[in-house]
CSV table of C-alpha atoms in Angstrom, one decimal:
chain,number,residue,atom,x,y,z
A,1,UNK,CA,57.9,46.2,194.0
A,2,UNK,CA,59.8,43.2,195.1
A,3,UNK,CA,63.5,43.2,194.6
A,4,UNK,CA,65.3,39.9,193.7
A,5,UNK,CA,69.0,39.4,193.1
A,6,UNK,CA,69.0,37.7,189.7
A,7,UNK,CA,71.8,35.1,189.1
A,8,UNK,CA,72.0,35.7,185.4
A,9,UNK,CA,71.8,38.7,183.1
A,10,UNK,CA,69.4,38.5,180.1
A,11,UNK,CA,72.4,37.8,177.9
A,12,UNK,CA,73.6,34.9,180.0
A,13,UNK,CA,70.3,33.2,180.6
A,14,UNK,CA,70.6,31.0,177.5
A,15,UNK,CA,73.9,29.6,178.7
A,16,UNK,CA,72.5,28.5,182.1
A,17,UNK,CA,71.0,25.1,182.9
A,18,UNK,CA,67.3,25.0,181.9
A,19,UNK,CA,66.4,23.3,185.2
A,20,UNK,CA,68.3,25.9,187.2
A,21,UNK,CA,66.5,28.8,185.5
A,22,UNK,CA,63.1,27.1,186.1
A,23,UNK,CA,63.9,26.4,189.7
A,24,UNK,CA,64.8,30.0,190.2
A,25,UNK,CA,61.6,31.2,188.5
A,26,UNK,CA,59.5,28.9,190.5
A,27,UNK,CA,61.0,30.2,193.7
A,28,UNK,CA,60.8,33.9,192.9
A,29,UNK,CA,58.5,34.7,189.9
A,30,UNK,CA,54.8,35.6,190.2
A,31,UNK,CA,52.3,32.9,189.7
A,32,UNK,CA,50.8,34.8,186.8
A,33,UNK,CA,54.1,34.7,184.9
A,34,UNK,CA,54.7,31.0,185.7
A,35,UNK,CA,51.2,30.1,184.5
A,36,UNK,CA,51.5,32.2,181.3
A,37,UNK,CA,54.7,30.3,180.4
A,38,UNK,CA,53.5,26.9,181.7
A,39,UNK,CA,56.2,26.6,184.3
A,40,UNK,CA,53.9,25.5,187.2
A,41,UNK,CA,54.3,22.0,188.6
A,42,UNK,CA,57.0,19.6,189.8
A,43,UNK,CA,60.5,20.8,188.8
A,44,UNK,CA,61.5,17.6,187.1
A,45,UNK,CA,58.3,17.4,185.0
A,46,UNK,CA,58.4,21.1,184.0
A,47,UNK,CA,62.0,20.8,183.0
A,48,UNK,CA,61.3,17.8,180.9
A,49,UNK,CA,58.4,19.4,179.0
A,50,UNK,CA,59.4,23.1,178.7
A,51,UNK,CA,61.4,24.3,175.7
A,52,UNK,CA,64.6,26.0,176.6
A,53,UNK,CA,63.8,29.0,174.5
A,54,UNK,CA,60.5,29.4,176.3
A,55,UNK,CA,62.3,29.3,179.7
A,56,UNK,CA,64.7,32.0,178.6
A,57,UNK,CA,61.8,34.1,177.4
A,58,UNK,CA,60.1,33.8,180.8
A,59,UNK,CA,63.3,34.7,182.6
A,60,UNK,CA,63.9,37.8,180.4
A,61,UNK,CA,60.3,38.9,180.9
A,62,UNK,CA,60.6,38.5,184.7
A,63,UNK,CA,63.8,40.7,184.6
A,64,UNK,CA,62.3,43.4,182.4
A,65,UNK,CA,58.9,43.5,184.2
A,66,UNK,CA,60.3,42.8,187.7
A,67,UNK,CA,57.7,40.1,187.9
A,68,UNK,CA,58.8,38.8,191.3
A,69,UNK,CA,56.4,37.4,193.9
A,70,UNK,CA,56.1,38.9,197.4
A,71,UNK,CA,56.8,36.7,200.4
A,72,UNK,CA,53.0,36.6,201.1
A,73,UNK,CA,52.4,35.3,197.5
A,74,UNK,CA,55.1,32.7,197.9
A,75,UNK,CA,53.6,31.5,201.2
A,76,UNK,CA,50.1,31.3,199.6
A,77,UNK,CA,51.5,29.3,196.7
A,78,UNK,CA,53.3,26.8,199.1
A,79,UNK,CA,50.1,26.4,201.1
A,80,UNK,CA,48.1,25.7,197.9
A,81,UNK,CA,50.7,23.1,196.7
A,82,UNK,CA,50.6,21.4,200.1
A,83,UNK,CA,46.8,21.2,200.0
A,84,UNK,CA,46.8,19.8,196.5
A,85,UNK,CA,49.3,17.1,197.5
A,86,UNK,CA,47.2,16.1,200.5
A,87,UNK,CA,44.1,15.8,198.3
A,88,UNK,CA,45.9,13.7,195.6
A,89,UNK,CA,44.6,10.1,195.6
A,90,UNK,CA,47.1,7.4,196.6
A,91,UNK,CA,48.8,5.4,193.8
A,92,UNK,CA,48.1,1.7,193.8
A,93,UNK,CA,51.1,-0.3,194.9
A,94,UNK,CA,51.5,-2.4,191.7
A,95,UNK,CA,54.7,-3.1,189.8
A,96,UNK,CA,53.5,-1.0,186.9
A,97,UNK,CA,52.6,1.9,189.2
A,98,UNK,CA,55.9,1.7,191.0
A,99,UNK,CA,57.8,1.8,187.7
A,100,UNK,CA,55.8,4.8,186.5
A,101,UNK,CA,56.6,6.6,189.8
A,102,UNK,CA,60.4,6.4,189.2
A,103,UNK,CA,61.5,9.8,188.0
A,104,UNK,CA,63.3,10.0,184.7
A,105,UNK,CA,66.9,11.3,184.6
A,106,UNK,CA,67.3,15.0,184.0
A,107,UNK,CA,67.9,16.0,180.4
A,108,UNK,CA,71.5,17.1,179.5
A,109,UNK,CA,72.3,20.6,180.5
A,110,UNK,CA,72.7,21.8,176.9
A,111,UNK,CA,72.9,25.5,176.3
A,112,UNK,CA,70.8,27.0,173.6
A,113,UNK,CA,73.4,29.4,172.4
A,114,UNK,CA,76.6,31.3,173.2
A,115,UNK,CA,76.7,35.0,172.4
A,116,UNK,CA,79.7,37.2,171.8
A,117,UNK,CA,78.9,40.9,171.7
A,118,UNK,CA,80.2,42.8,168.7
A,119,UNK,CA,78.3,46.1,169.0
A,120,UNK,CA,76.1,47.4,171.8
A,121,UNK,CA,72.5,48.2,171.0
A,122,UNK,CA,70.2,51.0,172.2
A,123,UNK,CA,68.5,49.2,175.1
A,124,UNK,CA,65.2,48.3,173.5
A,125,UNK,CA,64.6,44.5,173.7
A,126,UNK,CA,62.0,42.4,171.8
A,127,UNK,CA,59.4,40.3,173.6
A,128,UNK,CA,58.0,37.0,172.6
A,129,UNK,CA,55.4,37.6,169.9
A,130,UNK,CA,57.1,40.7,168.5
A,131,UNK,CA,58.1,40.9,164.8
A,132,UNK,CA,61.7,41.7,164.3
A,133,UNK,CA,64.0,42.7,161.4
A,134,UNK,CA,67.5,41.2,161.4
A,135,UNK,CA,70.5,41.0,159.1
A,136,UNK,CA,72.6,37.9,159.5
A,137,UNK,CA,75.2,35.6,158.0
A,138,UNK,CA,75.1,31.9,158.9
A,139,UNK,CA,78.2,29.8,158.6
A,140,UNK,CA,79.6,26.4,159.6
A,141,UNK,CA,82.5,25.9,161.9
A,142,UNK,CA,84.9,25.6,158.9
A,143,UNK,CA,83.8,29.1,157.7
A,144,UNK,CA,81.4,27.9,154.9
A,145,UNK,CA,78.6,30.4,154.6
A,146,UNK,CA,75.2,28.7,154.1
A,147,UNK,CA,72.8,31.6,154.3
A,148,UNK,CA,73.0,35.4,154.5
A,149,UNK,CA,71.2,38.7,154.0
A,150,UNK,CA,74.4,40.0,152.4
A,151,UNK,CA,75.4,39.1,148.9
A,152,UNK,CA,78.6,37.1,149.4
A,153,UNK,CA,79.9,38.2,145.9
A,154,UNK,CA,79.2,41.9,146.0
A,155,UNK,CA,79.0,42.5,149.7
A,156,UNK,CA,75.8,44.4,149.3
A,157,UNK,CA,73.0,43.9,151.8
A,158,UNK,CA,69.7,42.5,150.7
A,159,UNK,CA,66.4,43.1,152.6
A,160,UNK,CA,66.6,42.2,156.3
A,161,UNK,CA,64.8,39.0,157.4
A,162,UNK,CA,61.5,39.7,159.1
A,163,UNK,CA,60.0,37.1,161.4
A,164,UNK,CA,57.9,36.7,164.5
A,165,UNK,CA,59.7,35.7,167.7
A,166,UNK,CA,57.2,32.9,168.5
A,167,UNK,CA,58.7,30.3,170.9
A,168,UNK,CA,55.6,28.0,170.6
A,169,UNK,CA,55.7,28.0,166.8
A,170,UNK,CA,59.2,29.2,165.9
A,171,UNK,CA,59.9,30.5,162.4
A,172,UNK,CA,63.6,30.0,163.0
A,173,UNK,CA,65.8,27.6,165.0
A,174,UNK,CA,65.3,27.6,168.7
A,175,UNK,CA,68.8,28.9,169.6
A,176,UNK,CA,68.2,31.9,167.3
A,177,UNK,CA,64.8,32.7,168.8
A,178,UNK,CA,66.4,32.6,172.3
A,179,UNK,CA,69.4,34.7,171.3
A,180,UNK,CA,67.4,37.5,169.6
A,181,UNK,CA,65.3,37.9,172.8
A,182,UNK,CA,68.6,38.9,174.6
A,183,UNK,CA,69.5,41.5,172.0
A,184,UNK,CA,68.6,45.2,171.9
A,185,UNK,CA,67.9,47.2,168.7
A,186,UNK,CA,71.1,48.1,166.9
A,187,UNK,CA,73.1,45.3,168.6
A,188,UNK,CA,75.4,43.0,166.6
A,189,UNK,CA,76.6,39.7,168.0
A,190,UNK,CA,78.2,36.4,167.0
A,191,UNK,CA,75.8,33.6,168.1
A,192,UNK,CA,77.0,30.1,168.3
A,193,UNK,CA,74.3,27.4,168.4
A,194,UNK,CA,74.8,23.7,169.2
A,195,UNK,CA,73.1,21.1,166.9
A,196,UNK,CA,70.3,20.3,169.4
A,197,UNK,CA,69.2,23.9,169.3
A,198,UNK,CA,69.8,24.3,165.5
A,199,UNK,CA,69.0,21.9,162.7
A,200,UNK,CA,69.8,18.7,164.7
A,201,UNK,CA,70.3,15.3,163.2
A,202,UNK,CA,68.3,16.2,160.0
A,203,UNK,CA,70.4,19.2,159.1
A,204,UNK,CA,69.5,21.1,155.9
A,205,UNK,CA,70.3,19.0,152.8
A,206,UNK,CA,72.9,20.6,150.7
A,207,UNK,CA,73.6,23.4,153.3
A,208,UNK,CA,74.0,22.2,156.9
A,209,UNK,CA,75.3,18.7,157.6
A,210,UNK,CA,73.7,16.5,160.3
A,211,UNK,CA,74.6,17.4,163.9
A,212,UNK,CA,76.3,20.7,162.9
A,213,UNK,CA,77.2,23.5,165.3
A,214,UNK,CA,76.3,26.7,163.4
A,215,UNK,CA,77.5,30.3,163.9
A,216,UNK,CA,75.5,33.4,163.0
A,217,UNK,CA,76.6,37.0,162.8
A,218,UNK,CA,73.3,38.7,163.8
A,219,UNK,CA,72.3,42.4,163.8
A,220,UNK,CA,68.9,43.3,165.3
A,221,UNK,CA,67.8,46.1,163.0
A,222,UNK,CA,64.4,46.9,164.4
A,223,UNK,CA,61.3,45.7,166.3
A,224,UNK,CA,58.2,46.2,164.2
């Protein structure tokens, strides 16, 4: 098994630059993992197209499964890339082709979430595709509660929310998906999510204003 010194813990991966995480995975993860999460290709293009939550999921999977490539595998991958580049047809030197060849600027290094641990869990983490049960309370920065599995009047808990952690077709906002993947069963945490990883410019009419940073108190109850 190949040992790699990982620069971020599973909890901290969501706060790192998406491009930095992809660059690390491309340098160290197995080709199978990169292909499965669609992280193969030029760094700038992959960073542009990949969802931040999917990148976090790939990193967490690599940590849990120790899916690190050997030196021989990395050499083979570099040789394959070099051969593909040599066989690529030349681009016509036209103004349109030249304009298309100019790389686009990197996307802003927005973090998907910030997590503050309230209670440690039991060490079992969900994987992408798992169904999970969670209790939560969502509030705005001014403290206004807009959604909860706890009755705000009586303080009694309702049924926990059940959803599938599906990064390709998320049932919840992206920052929440990414944060839950870093939580273990029984863990409670305060998760702060910026607008771009929450409800964005549209918001939720009557509940979440446009471009709102939202805060969730989340407890991962179980993995089904």
